[in-house]
mmCIF file of C-alpha atoms and ligand atoms in Angstrom:
data_model
loop_
_atom_site.group_PDB
_atom_site.id
_atom_site.type_symbol
_atom_site.label_atom_id
_atom_site.label_comp_id
_atom_site.label_asym_id
_atom_site.label_seq_id
_atom_site.Cartn_x
_atom_site.Cartn_y
_atom_site.Cartn_z
ATOM 1 C CA UNK A 1 173.277 -111.816 75.521
ATOM 2 C CA UNK A 2 172.219 -111.426 71.917
ATOM 3 C CA UNK A 3 170.404 -114.455 70.574
ATOM 4 C CA UNK A 4 171.424 -115.740 67.160
ATOM 5 C CA UNK A 5 169.009 -117.013 64.548
ATOM 6 C CA UNK A 6 168.900 -120.739 65.305
ATOM 7 C CA UNK A 7 168.930 -122.810 62.134
ATOM 8 C CA UNK A 8 170.331 -125.984 63.676
ATOM 9 C CA UNK A 9 168.691 -129.425 63.444
ATOM 10 C CA UNK A 10 167.212 -129.079 66.907
ATOM 11 C CA UNK A 11 166.620 -127.161 68.988
ATOM 12 C CA UNK A 12 164.928 -125.182 66.241
ATOM 13 C CA UNK A 13 163.814 -121.571 65.931
ATOM 14 C CA UNK A 14 160.792 -120.791 68.104
ATOM 15 C CA UNK A 15 158.081 -118.531 66.684
ATOM 16 C CA UNK A 16 156.951 -115.451 68.605
ATOM 17 C CA UNK A 17 153.488 -116.942 68.887
ATOM 18 C CA UNK A 18 154.840 -119.962 70.785
ATOM 19 C CA UNK A 19 157.311 -117.923 72.827
ATOM 20 C CA UNK A 20 154.633 -115.519 74.054
ATOM 21 C CA UNK A 21 152.690 -118.362 75.620
ATOM 22 C CA UNK A 22 155.565 -118.939 78.046
ATOM 23 C CA UNK A 23 154.658 -115.720 79.823
ATOM 24 C CA UNK A 24 151.070 -116.724 80.548
ATOM 25 C CA UNK A 25 149.700 -116.811 84.077
ATOM 26 C CA UNK A 26 150.236 -120.253 85.516
ATOM 27 C CA UNK A 27 147.986 -122.515 87.498
ATOM 28 C CA UNK A 28 148.992 -125.342 89.838
ATOM 29 C CA UNK A 29 148.942 -128.380 87.548
ATOM 30 C CA UNK A 30 148.666 -130.857 90.440
ATOM 31 C CA UNK A 31 145.494 -129.392 91.859
ATOM 32 C CA UNK A 32 143.705 -127.533 89.080
ATOM 33 C CA UNK A 33 141.161 -129.963 87.560
ATOM 34 C CA UNK A 34 141.272 -127.992 84.295
ATOM 35 C CA UNK A 35 144.899 -128.930 83.809
ATOM 36 C CA UNK A 36 144.003 -132.619 83.388
ATOM 37 C CA UNK A 37 141.513 -131.706 80.666
ATOM 38 C CA UNK A 38 144.108 -129.486 79.021
ATOM 39 C CA UNK A 39 146.800 -132.207 79.091
ATOM 40 C CA UNK A 40 144.320 -134.682 77.593
ATOM 41 C CA UNK A 41 143.455 -132.232 74.864
ATOM 42 C CA UNK A 42 147.125 -131.687 73.967
ATOM 43 C CA UNK A 43 147.590 -135.470 73.821
ATOM 44 C CA UNK A 44 144.678 -135.547 71.368
ATOM 45 C CA UNK A 45 146.511 -133.059 69.136
ATOM 46 C CA UNK A 46 149.641 -135.192 69.370
ATOM 47 C CA UNK A 47 147.587 -138.190 68.290
ATOM 48 C CA UNK A 48 146.624 -136.298 65.153
ATOM 49 C CA UNK A 49 150.219 -135.192 64.619
ATOM 50 C CA UNK A 50 151.494 -138.768 65.004
ATOM 51 C CA UNK A 51 148.547 -140.327 63.162
ATOM 52 C CA UNK A 52 147.558 -142.644 65.957
ATOM 53 C CA UNK A 53 144.673 -143.624 68.168
ATOM 54 C CA UNK A 54 147.042 -145.145 70.713
ATOM 55 C CA UNK A 55 147.458 -143.636 74.135
ATOM 56 C CA UNK A 56 149.854 -140.667 74.092
ATOM 57 C CA UNK A 57 151.820 -139.341 77.061
ATOM 58 C CA UNK A 58 153.829 -136.168 77.478
ATOM 59 C CA UNK A 59 156.787 -136.543 79.834
ATOM 60 C CA UNK A 60 158.743 -133.784 81.544
ATOM 61 C CA UNK A 61 162.196 -134.180 80.103
ATOM 62 C CA UNK A 62 164.182 -133.834 76.927
ATOM 63 C CA UNK A 63 163.902 -136.368 74.048
ATOM 64 C CA UNK A 64 166.402 -138.733 75.626
ATOM 65 C CA UNK A 65 164.000 -139.331 78.521
ATOM 66 C CA UNK A 66 161.500 -140.877 76.106
ATOM 67 C CA UNK A 67 164.074 -143.261 74.632
ATOM 68 C CA UNK A 68 165.247 -144.345 78.057
ATOM 69 C CA UNK A 69 161.712 -144.615 79.479
ATOM 70 C CA UNK A 70 160.645 -146.905 76.621
ATOM 71 C CA UNK A 71 163.624 -149.254 77.110
ATOM 72 C CA UNK A 72 163.426 -149.106 80.882
ATOM 73 C CA UNK A 73 159.711 -149.909 80.972
ATOM 74 C CA UNK A 74 159.878 -152.767 78.457
ATOM 75 C CA UNK A 75 163.117 -154.496 79.453
ATOM 76 C CA UNK A 76 163.324 -157.243 82.067
ATOM 77 C CA UNK A 77 166.507 -159.069 83.063
ATOM 78 C CA UNK A 78 167.738 -161.262 80.203
ATOM 79 C CA UNK A 79 165.235 -160.064 77.582
ATOM 80 C CA UNK A 80 166.616 -160.228 74.069
ATOM 81 C CA UNK A 81 166.281 -156.929 72.218
ATOM 82 C CA UNK A 82 167.119 -156.195 68.592
ATOM 83 C CA UNK A 83 168.939 -152.892 68.136
ATOM 84 C CA UNK A 84 168.727 -151.766 64.513
ATOM 85 C CA UNK A 85 171.703 -149.508 63.986
ATOM 86 C CA UNK A 86 172.761 -147.298 61.085
ATOM 87 C CA UNK A 87 173.830 -144.241 63.015
ATOM 88 C CA UNK A 88 174.607 -142.608 66.340
ATOM 89 C CA UNK A 89 171.085 -142.642 67.778
ATOM 90 C CA UNK A 90 170.447 -146.176 66.529
ATOM 91 C CA UNK A 91 173.618 -147.426 68.208
ATOM 92 C CA UNK A 92 172.811 -145.514 71.392
ATOM 93 C CA UNK A 93 169.847 -147.762 72.158
ATOM 94 C CA UNK A 94 172.242 -150.603 73.008
ATOM 95 C CA UNK A 95 173.306 -148.774 76.164
ATOM 96 C CA UNK A 96 169.724 -148.282 77.354
ATOM 97 C CA UNK A 97 168.879 -151.938 76.752
ATOM 98 C CA UNK A 98 171.938 -153.151 78.665
ATOM 99 C CA UNK A 99 171.466 -150.651 81.473
ATOM 100 C CA UNK A 100 168.133 -152.302 82.306
ATOM 101 C CA UNK A 101 169.446 -155.855 82.098
ATOM 102 C CA UNK A 102 168.523 -156.728 78.524
ATOM 103 C CA UNK A 103 170.627 -158.645 76.031
ATOM 104 C CA UNK A 104 171.129 -156.328 73.064
ATOM 105 C CA UNK A 105 171.640 -157.962 69.679
ATOM 106 C CA UNK A 106 172.795 -155.345 67.203
ATOM 107 C CA UNK A 107 171.797 -155.460 63.542
ATOM 108 C CA UNK A 108 174.399 -153.052 62.281
ATOM 109 C CA UNK A 109 174.237 -151.730 58.775
ATOM 110 C CA UNK A 110 176.023 -149.245 56.587
ATOM 111 C CA UNK A 111 176.023 -145.725 58.084
ATOM 112 C CA UNK A 112 175.749 -143.982 54.711
ATOM 113 C CA UNK A 113 172.531 -145.653 53.626
ATOM 114 C CA UNK A 114 169.022 -146.280 54.855
ATOM 115 C CA UNK A 115 168.407 -149.662 56.486
ATOM 116 C CA UNK A 116 168.180 -152.352 53.853
ATOM 117 C CA UNK A 117 164.872 -154.106 54.469
ATOM 118 C CA UNK A 118 165.856 -157.266 52.560
ATOM 119 C CA UNK A 119 168.981 -157.754 54.679
ATOM 120 C CA UNK A 120 166.942 -157.241 57.810
ATOM 121 C CA UNK A 121 164.375 -159.767 56.567
ATOM 122 C CA UNK A 122 167.147 -162.302 55.914
ATOM 123 C CA UNK A 123 168.532 -161.669 59.395
ATOM 124 C CA UNK A 124 165.106 -162.145 61.006
ATOM 125 C CA UNK A 125 164.571 -165.418 59.178
ATOM 126 C CA UNK A 126 167.557 -166.791 61.101
ATOM 127 C CA UNK A 127 166.925 -165.074 64.438
ATOM 128 C CA UNK A 128 163.661 -163.516 65.559
ATOM 129 C CA UNK A 129 163.388 -164.322 69.215
ATOM 130 C CA UNK A 130 163.207 -160.722 70.421
ATOM 131 C CA UNK A 131 160.879 -159.015 72.848
ATOM 132 C CA UNK A 132 161.185 -155.732 71.028
ATOM 133 C CA UNK A 133 163.319 -153.888 68.499
ATOM 134 C CA UNK A 134 164.583 -150.323 68.476
ATOM 135 C CA UNK A 135 165.076 -148.164 65.406
ATOM 136 C CA UNK A 136 165.472 -144.552 64.387
ATOM 137 C CA UNK A 137 163.193 -142.836 61.895
ATOM 138 C CA UNK A 138 165.616 -140.035 61.023
ATOM 139 C CA UNK A 139 169.269 -140.251 62.066
ATOM 140 C CA UNK A 140 169.715 -136.566 62.835
ATOM 141 C CA UNK A 141 173.551 -136.557 62.827
ATOM 142 C CA UNK A 142 173.720 -137.951 59.267
ATOM 143 C CA UNK A 143 170.372 -136.912 57.759
ATOM 144 C CA UNK A 144 169.340 -140.469 56.895
ATOM 145 C CA UNK A 145 165.692 -141.458 56.974
ATOM 146 C CA UNK A 146 164.877 -145.132 57.496
ATOM 147 C CA UNK A 147 161.952 -147.020 55.922
ATOM 148 C CA UNK A 148 159.951 -147.370 59.134
ATOM 149 C CA UNK A 149 156.863 -148.063 57.009
ATOM 150 C CA UNK A 150 158.420 -151.368 55.903
ATOM 151 C CA UNK A 151 160.457 -152.282 58.979
ATOM 152 C CA UNK A 152 157.719 -152.156 61.619
ATOM 153 C CA UNK A 153 155.228 -154.364 59.741
ATOM 154 C CA UNK A 154 158.097 -156.808 59.134
ATOM 155 C CA UNK A 155 158.870 -156.922 62.859
ATOM 156 C CA UNK A 156 155.166 -157.509 63.539
ATOM 157 C CA UNK A 157 155.248 -160.624 61.339
ATOM 158 C CA UNK A 158 157.516 -162.082 63.995
ATOM 159 C CA UNK A 159 155.566 -160.657 66.934
ATOM 160 C CA UNK A 160 158.376 -158.252 67.808
ATOM 161 C CA UNK A 161 157.331 -154.955 69.386
ATOM 162 C CA UNK A 162 158.822 -151.802 67.860
ATOM 163 C CA UNK A 163 160.253 -148.718 69.539
ATOM 164 C CA UNK A 164 160.764 -145.944 66.997
ATOM 165 C CA UNK A 165 162.752 -142.814 67.748
ATOM 166 C CA UNK A 166 161.158 -140.246 65.474
ATOM 167 C CA UNK A 167 162.637 -137.283 67.356
ATOM 168 C CA UNK A 168 163.662 -135.409 64.239
ATOM 169 C CA UNK A 169 161.400 -137.253 61.814
ATOM 170 C CA UNK A 170 157.754 -136.787 62.683
ATOM 171 C CA UNK A 171 156.159 -133.706 61.213
ATOM 172 C CA UNK A 172 158.736 -133.094 58.518
ATOM 173 C CA UNK A 173 158.724 -136.657 57.307
ATOM 174 C CA UNK A 174 155.552 -138.676 57.172
ATOM 175 C CA UNK A 175 154.953 -140.722 60.336
ATOM 176 C CA UNK A 176 151.937 -143.038 60.290
ATOM 177 C CA UNK A 177 152.108 -144.665 63.687
ATOM 178 C CA UNK A 178 149.025 -146.884 63.400
ATOM 179 C CA UNK A 179 149.259 -147.736 59.733
ATOM 180 C CA UNK A 180 152.895 -148.742 60.143
ATOM 181 C CA UNK A 181 152.101 -150.680 63.342
ATOM 182 C CA UNK A 182 154.544 -148.843 65.594
ATOM 183 C CA UNK A 183 154.205 -149.893 69.228
ATOM 184 C CA UNK A 184 156.057 -146.984 70.778
ATOM 185 C CA UNK A 185 156.721 -143.858 68.707
ATOM 186 C CA UNK A 186 158.867 -141.183 70.327
ATOM 187 C CA UNK A 187 159.242 -137.462 69.696
ATOM 188 C CA UNK A 188 160.587 -134.297 71.284
ATOM 189 C CA UNK A 189 159.330 -130.740 71.610
ATOM 190 C CA UNK A 190 162.376 -128.984 70.164
ATOM 191 C CA UNK A 191 162.568 -130.533 66.701
ATOM 192 C CA UNK A 192 159.868 -130.223 64.026
ATOM 193 C CA UNK A 193 157.335 -128.773 66.428
ATOM 194 C CA UNK A 194 159.653 -125.886 67.291
ATOM 195 C CA UNK A 195 158.574 -125.651 70.910
ATOM 196 C CA UNK A 196 161.064 -125.107 73.747
ATOM 197 C CA UNK A 197 163.368 -127.923 74.821
ATOM 198 C CA UNK A 198 162.146 -129.958 77.768
ATOM 199 C CA UNK A 199 159.326 -132.272 76.716
ATOM 200 C CA UNK A 200 159.235 -135.700 75.174
ATOM 201 C CA UNK A 201 156.079 -137.489 74.063
ATOM 202 C CA UNK A 202 155.272 -141.004 73.026
ATOM 203 C CA UNK A 203 152.470 -143.220 71.847
ATOM 204 C CA UNK A 204 151.836 -146.656 73.328
ATOM 205 C CA UNK A 205 150.005 -149.435 71.511
ATOM 206 C CA UNK A 206 147.771 -151.887 73.362
ATOM 207 C CA UNK A 207 150.480 -154.534 73.015
ATOM 208 C CA UNK A 208 153.123 -152.206 74.453
ATOM 209 C CA UNK A 209 150.881 -151.356 77.416
ATOM 210 C CA UNK A 210 150.080 -155.027 78.056
ATOM 211 C CA UNK A 211 153.771 -155.847 78.032
ATOM 212 C CA UNK A 212 154.590 -153.056 80.458
ATOM 213 C CA UNK A 213 151.680 -153.760 82.830
ATOM 214 C CA UNK A 214 152.303 -157.513 82.646
ATOM 215 C CA UNK A 215 155.946 -157.478 83.737
ATOM 216 C CA UNK A 216 157.086 -160.145 86.164
ATOM 217 C CA UNK A 217 159.634 -157.875 87.802
ATOM 218 C CA UNK A 218 159.314 -154.234 88.872
ATOM 219 C CA UNK A 219 160.613 -151.448 86.636
ATOM 220 C CA UNK A 220 164.033 -150.345 87.871
ATOM 221 C CA UNK A 221 163.285 -146.644 87.866
ATOM 222 C CA UNK A 222 160.668 -144.238 89.091
ATOM 223 C CA UNK A 223 161.074 -141.353 86.665
ATOM 224 C CA UNK A 224 161.369 -143.599 83.598
ATOM 225 C CA UNK A 225 158.540 -145.931 84.549
ATOM 226 C CA UNK A 226 155.741 -145.518 82.029
ATOM 227 C CA UNK A 227 153.452 -147.733 84.110
ATOM 228 C CA UNK A 228 153.395 -144.952 86.685
ATOM 229 C CA UNK A 229 151.110 -143.030 84.309
ATOM 230 C CA UNK A 230 148.445 -145.738 84.384
ATOM 231 C CA UNK A 231 144.973 -144.247 84.868
ATOM 232 C CA UNK A 232 146.335 -140.723 85.258
ATOM 233 C CA UNK A 233 143.109 -139.268 83.924
ATOM 234 C CA UNK A 234 140.776 -141.376 86.045
ATOM 235 C CA UNK A 235 142.784 -140.662 89.174
ATOM 236 C CA UNK A 236 143.656 -137.088 88.198
ATOM 237 C CA UNK A 237 147.220 -137.786 89.173
ATOM 238 C CA UNK A 238 150.658 -137.663 87.581
ATOM 239 C CA UNK A 239 153.780 -139.236 89.093
ATOM 240 C CA UNK A 240 155.396 -135.792 89.231
ATOM 241 C CA UNK A 241 154.412 -132.168 88.719
ATOM 242 C CA UNK A 242 153.986 -131.335 85.046
ATOM 243 C CA UNK A 243 155.794 -128.304 83.534
ATOM 244 C CA UNK A 244 152.617 -126.482 82.634
ATOM 245 C CA UNK A 245 154.246 -123.581 80.747
ATOM 246 C CA UNK A 246 156.123 -125.974 78.422
ATOM 247 C CA UNK A 247 152.878 -127.792 77.692
ATOM 248 C CA UNK A 248 151.165 -124.463 76.882
ATOM 249 C CA UNK A 249 153.930 -123.833 74.370
ATOM 250 C CA UNK A 250 153.676 -127.342 72.927
ATOM 251 C CA UNK A 251 149.938 -126.857 72.514
ATOM 252 C CA UNK A 252 150.442 -123.647 70.551
ATOM 253 C CA UNK A 253 153.177 -125.257 68.444
ATOM 254 C CA UNK A 254 150.817 -128.135 67.622
ATOM 255 C CA UNK A 255 148.130 -125.687 66.495
ATOM 256 C CA UNK A 256 150.626 -124.149 64.113
ATOM 257 C CA UNK A 257 151.815 -127.508 62.807
ATOM 258 C CA UNK A 258 148.339 -128.959 62.341
ATOM 259 C CA UNK A 259 147.084 -125.934 60.394
ATOM 260 C CA UNK A 260 149.781 -126.214 57.748
ATOM 261 C CA UNK A 261 150.722 -128.687 55.039
ATOM 262 C CA UNK A 262 153.788 -129.501 57.051
ATOM 263 C CA UNK A 263 155.202 -132.473 55.170
ATOM 264 C CA UNK A 264 154.768 -130.732 51.801
ATOM 265 C CA UNK A 265 156.673 -127.629 52.954
ATOM 266 C CA UNK A 266 159.447 -129.810 54.351
ATOM 267 C CA UNK A 267 159.796 -131.870 51.221
ATOM 268 C CA UNK A 268 159.981 -128.823 48.920
ATOM 269 C CA UNK A 269 162.623 -127.102 51.058
ATOM 270 C CA UNK A 270 164.623 -130.306 51.591
ATOM 271 C CA UNK A 271 164.675 -131.078 47.889
ATOM 272 C CA UNK A 272 165.746 -127.512 47.083
ATOM 273 C CA UNK A 273 168.558 -127.725 49.653
ATOM 274 C CA UNK A 274 169.845 -130.977 48.148
ATOM 275 C CA UNK A 275 169.720 -129.629 44.600
ATOM 276 C CA UNK A 276 171.550 -126.432 45.611
ATOM 277 C CA UNK A 277 174.245 -128.331 47.477
ATOM 278 C CA UNK A 278 174.895 -130.748 44.627
ATOM 279 C CA UNK A 279 174.894 -128.051 41.955
ATOM 280 C CA UNK A 280 177.416 -126.035 43.951
ATOM 281 C CA UNK A 281 179.764 -129.028 43.822
ATOM 282 C CA UNK A 282 179.340 -130.124 47.429
ATOM 283 C CA UNK A 283 178.577 -133.676 48.489
ATOM 284 C CA UNK A 284 175.676 -134.894 50.602
ATOM 285 C CA UNK A 285 176.731 -137.405 53.256
ATOM 286 C CA UNK A 286 173.775 -139.748 52.769
ATOM 287 C CA UNK A 287 173.745 -142.030 49.744
ATOM 288 C CA UNK A 288 170.102 -143.032 50.189
ATOM 289 C CA UNK A 289 167.224 -142.288 52.543
ATOM 290 C CA UNK A 290 167.265 -138.492 52.316
ATOM 291 C CA UNK A 291 165.528 -136.882 55.244
ATOM 292 C CA UNK A 292 163.120 -133.962 54.831
ATOM 293 C CA UNK A 293 164.330 -132.392 58.047
ATOM 294 C CA UNK A 294 168.127 -132.291 57.980
ATOM 295 C CA UNK A 295 170.848 -132.443 55.347
ATOM 296 C CA UNK A 296 174.428 -133.319 56.277
ATOM 297 C CA UNK A 297 176.905 -131.871 53.791
ATOM 298 C CA UNK A 298 180.487 -133.131 53.592
ATOM 299 C CA UNK A 299 183.034 -130.405 54.108
ATOM 300 C CA UNK A 300 185.397 -129.910 51.188
ATOM 301 C CA UNK A 301 189.077 -130.649 51.771
ATOM 302 C CA UNK A 302 190.759 -127.949 53.801
ATOM 303 C CA UNK A 303 187.608 -126.268 55.124
ATOM 304 C CA UNK A 304 187.431 -126.094 58.893
ATOM 305 C CA UNK A 305 183.976 -126.416 60.366
ATOM 306 C CA UNK A 306 184.587 -124.176 63.399
ATOM 307 C CA UNK A 307 185.879 -121.482 61.046
ATOM 308 C CA UNK A 308 182.845 -121.776 58.788
ATOM 309 C CA UNK A 309 180.479 -121.702 61.748
ATOM 310 C CA UNK A 310 182.264 -118.661 63.155
ATOM 311 C CA UNK A 311 181.813 -116.685 59.932
ATOM 312 C CA UNK A 312 178.132 -117.637 59.668
ATOM 313 C CA UNK A 313 177.580 -116.589 63.275
ATOM 314 C CA UNK A 314 179.676 -113.439 63.424
ATOM 315 C CA UNK A 315 178.854 -111.994 60.013
ATOM 316 C CA UNK A 316 175.259 -113.191 59.665
ATOM 317 C CA UNK A 317 174.088 -113.902 63.219
ATOM 318 C CA UNK A 318 173.072 -117.454 62.299
ATOM 319 C CA UNK A 319 173.806 -120.671 64.208
ATOM 320 C CA UNK A 320 174.456 -123.529 61.797
ATOM 321 C CA UNK A 321 174.902 -127.133 62.850
ATOM 322 C CA UNK A 322 178.017 -129.248 62.945
ATOM 323 C CA UNK A 323 177.660 -132.892 63.852
ATOM 324 C CA UNK A 324 178.769 -135.303 66.516
ATOM 325 C CA UNK A 325 180.554 -138.574 67.113
ATOM 326 C CA UNK A 326 182.246 -140.037 64.063
ATOM 327 C CA UNK A 327 180.922 -137.154 61.940
ATOM 328 C CA UNK A 328 182.410 -134.391 64.055
ATOM 329 C CA UNK A 329 184.133 -131.752 61.899
ATOM 330 C CA UNK A 330 183.383 -133.850 58.827
ATOM 331 C CA UNK A 331 179.943 -132.531 57.953
ATOM 332 C CA UNK A 332 177.953 -129.363 58.202
ATOM 333 C CA UNK A 333 174.259 -129.818 58.944
ATOM 334 C CA UNK A 334 171.458 -127.731 57.562
ATOM 335 C CA UNK A 335 168.503 -128.089 59.884
ATOM 336 C CA UNK A 336 165.454 -127.507 57.724
ATOM 337 C CA UNK A 337 162.890 -128.653 60.255
ATOM 338 C CA UNK A 338 159.897 -126.983 61.890
ATOM 339 C CA UNK A 339 160.009 -123.186 61.939
ATOM 340 C CA UNK A 340 163.487 -123.286 60.373
ATOM 341 C CA UNK A 341 161.905 -124.857 57.336
ATOM 342 C CA UNK A 342 160.580 -121.710 55.709
ATOM 343 C CA UNK A 343 162.116 -120.816 52.362
ATOM 344 C CA UNK A 344 163.116 -117.314 53.529
ATOM 345 C CA UNK A 345 164.998 -118.721 56.535
ATOM 346 C CA UNK A 346 166.957 -121.309 54.610
ATOM 347 C CA UNK A 347 167.606 -118.718 51.903
ATOM 348 C CA UNK A 348 169.282 -116.515 54.527
ATOM 349 C CA UNK A 349 171.438 -119.451 55.579
ATOM 350 C CA UNK A 350 172.328 -120.291 51.990
ATOM 351 C CA UNK A 351 173.452 -116.697 51.401
ATOM 352 C CA UNK A 352 175.608 -116.891 54.531
ATOM 353 C CA UNK A 353 177.106 -120.189 53.393
ATOM 354 C CA UNK A 354 177.887 -118.801 49.922
ATOM 355 C CA UNK A 355 179.933 -116.109 51.622
ATOM 356 C CA UNK A 356 181.509 -118.394 54.231
ATOM 357 C CA UNK A 357 182.627 -120.997 51.692
ATOM 358 C CA UNK A 358 184.124 -118.261 49.539
ATOM 359 C CA UNK A 359 185.946 -116.798 52.509
ATOM 360 C CA UNK A 360 187.353 -120.145 53.627
ATOM 361 C CA UNK A 361 188.692 -120.627 50.115
ATOM 362 C CA UNK A 362 186.434 -123.490 49.071
ATOM 363 C CA UNK A 363 185.141 -121.888 45.865
ATOM 364 C CA UNK A 364 181.669 -123.228 45.037
ATOM 365 C CA UNK A 365 180.689 -124.024 41.453
ATOM 366 C CA UNK A 366 177.681 -121.741 41.766
ATOM 367 C CA UNK A 367 175.711 -119.879 44.377
ATOM 368 C CA UNK A 368 173.722 -121.950 46.878
ATOM 369 C CA UNK A 369 171.203 -119.209 47.424
ATOM 370 C CA UNK A 370 170.470 -118.641 43.738
ATOM 371 C CA UNK A 371 169.745 -122.309 43.081
ATOM 372 C CA UNK A 372 167.717 -122.505 46.274
ATOM 373 C CA UNK A 373 165.590 -119.563 45.188
ATOM 374 C CA UNK A 374 164.988 -121.048 41.724
ATOM 375 C CA UNK A 375 164.108 -124.450 43.097
ATOM 376 C CA UNK A 376 161.620 -123.196 45.693
ATOM 377 C CA UNK A 377 160.098 -120.820 43.125
ATOM 378 C CA UNK A 378 159.267 -123.800 40.910
ATOM 379 C CA UNK A 379 157.017 -124.937 43.730
ATOM 380 C CA UNK A 380 155.294 -121.608 44.137
ATOM 381 C CA UNK A 381 157.311 -120.158 47.042
ATOM 382 C CA UNK A 382 158.369 -116.539 46.708
ATOM 383 C CA UNK A 383 161.326 -115.336 48.740
ATOM 384 C CA UNK A 384 161.502 -111.642 49.514
ATOM 385 C CA UNK A 385 164.908 -110.317 50.514
HETATM 386 C C1 PLP B 1 167.177 -134.727 69.142
HETATM 387 C C2 PLP B 1 167.021 -136.149 69.114
HETATM 388 C C3 PLP B 1 166.845 -136.872 70.286
HETATM 389 C C4 PLP B 1 166.901 -136.194 71.612
HETATM 390 O O1 PLP B 1 168.214 -136.058 71.999
HETATM 391 P P1 PLP B 1 169.153 -134.777 72.157
HETATM 392 O O2 PLP B 1 169.595 -134.767 73.554
HETATM 393 O O3 PLP B 1 168.370 -133.548 71.805
HETATM 394 O O4 PLP B 1 170.296 -134.986 71.216
HETATM 395 C C5 PLP B 1 166.677 -138.234 70.188
HETATM 396 N N1 PLP B 1 166.691 -138.858 68.989
HETATM 397 C C6 PLP B 1 166.861 -138.202 67.830
HETATM 398 C C7 PLP B 1 166.857 -138.952 66.554
HETATM 399 C C8 PLP B 1 167.025 -136.825 67.858
HETATM 400 O O5 PLP B 1 167.187 -136.142 66.722
#
């Protein structure tokens, strides 16, 4: 099987340096005392990455496990939970809340714009009796970034805990967990960190831990129960065997991310992508809240997404993202996150898209790759062909 160049909005391209770690000799993580020190050390790096002093855990499972574990561990029968929804991931939280017996109250807002903080404030003035609220930092399917910096402190004014899905946000977009007063911040290995799929990690504030430990009823799951990790370090015990090789890779990916001006690189590339797209006469799906990590571009009339993707894959060996749910076949997604987010990589994709749009008969006003090169050059990036 030949592997294409993965420029999708997660999973992202994995560097050789991270990939090589997967072949390391492996210890038994249950028994080797060094493993507990190693895990703790990786959590420390995640704390720096997420800008938090809160406890951080790494769980063995894809990003979804983190979202479900947070809802499962917090929710007791009849708890009222505010689901802040302006996209597919935002809406998805309702199912998790209900699954564990909670009453989900959905604050639904326009899917083309970032959450309007004033409307949310007005809503909360009328109704604020919630145990916690869920929200999404970056809606990956639509490329919309929400103002978590304003929403979480607002929730705190009402004593509402916050659960923030920053799966595709953190790293590429600023995430200040402590400053923004986020109780549970969630991320995944395969997005901006460009590590293999299979790990989720989260930070837990003191208030979140108190709520989980202080439950009146038992958590209705074993695998999703965050309380099961209590005192893991003291007891040198995890509820299940940790995937040591994936954590080696995550550790290496964190070293790469922490040694770079990550947010700066993401914002330059993202801005250049948006300028190129607009100049070429294409339309960006989002009307506000532009994410640094993914751009969803509306497909011009008559252009078929599968056809476009096929050309990009067969003629250029690149995997480019479509979208899902209500956006399926309506937008093309450029995943400029993590290792993907290097000017030379996105330049290659832009060149492929120039050709693919031409071939599908959608004549662009000007070349995507030329504008992209000019725009990144302004910020001191040189692209060699
Ligand atoms: C990727 C992602 C997740 C994890 O879910 P997938 O199964 O990889 O789709 C969760 N939330 C967001 C916002 C994501 O981008």
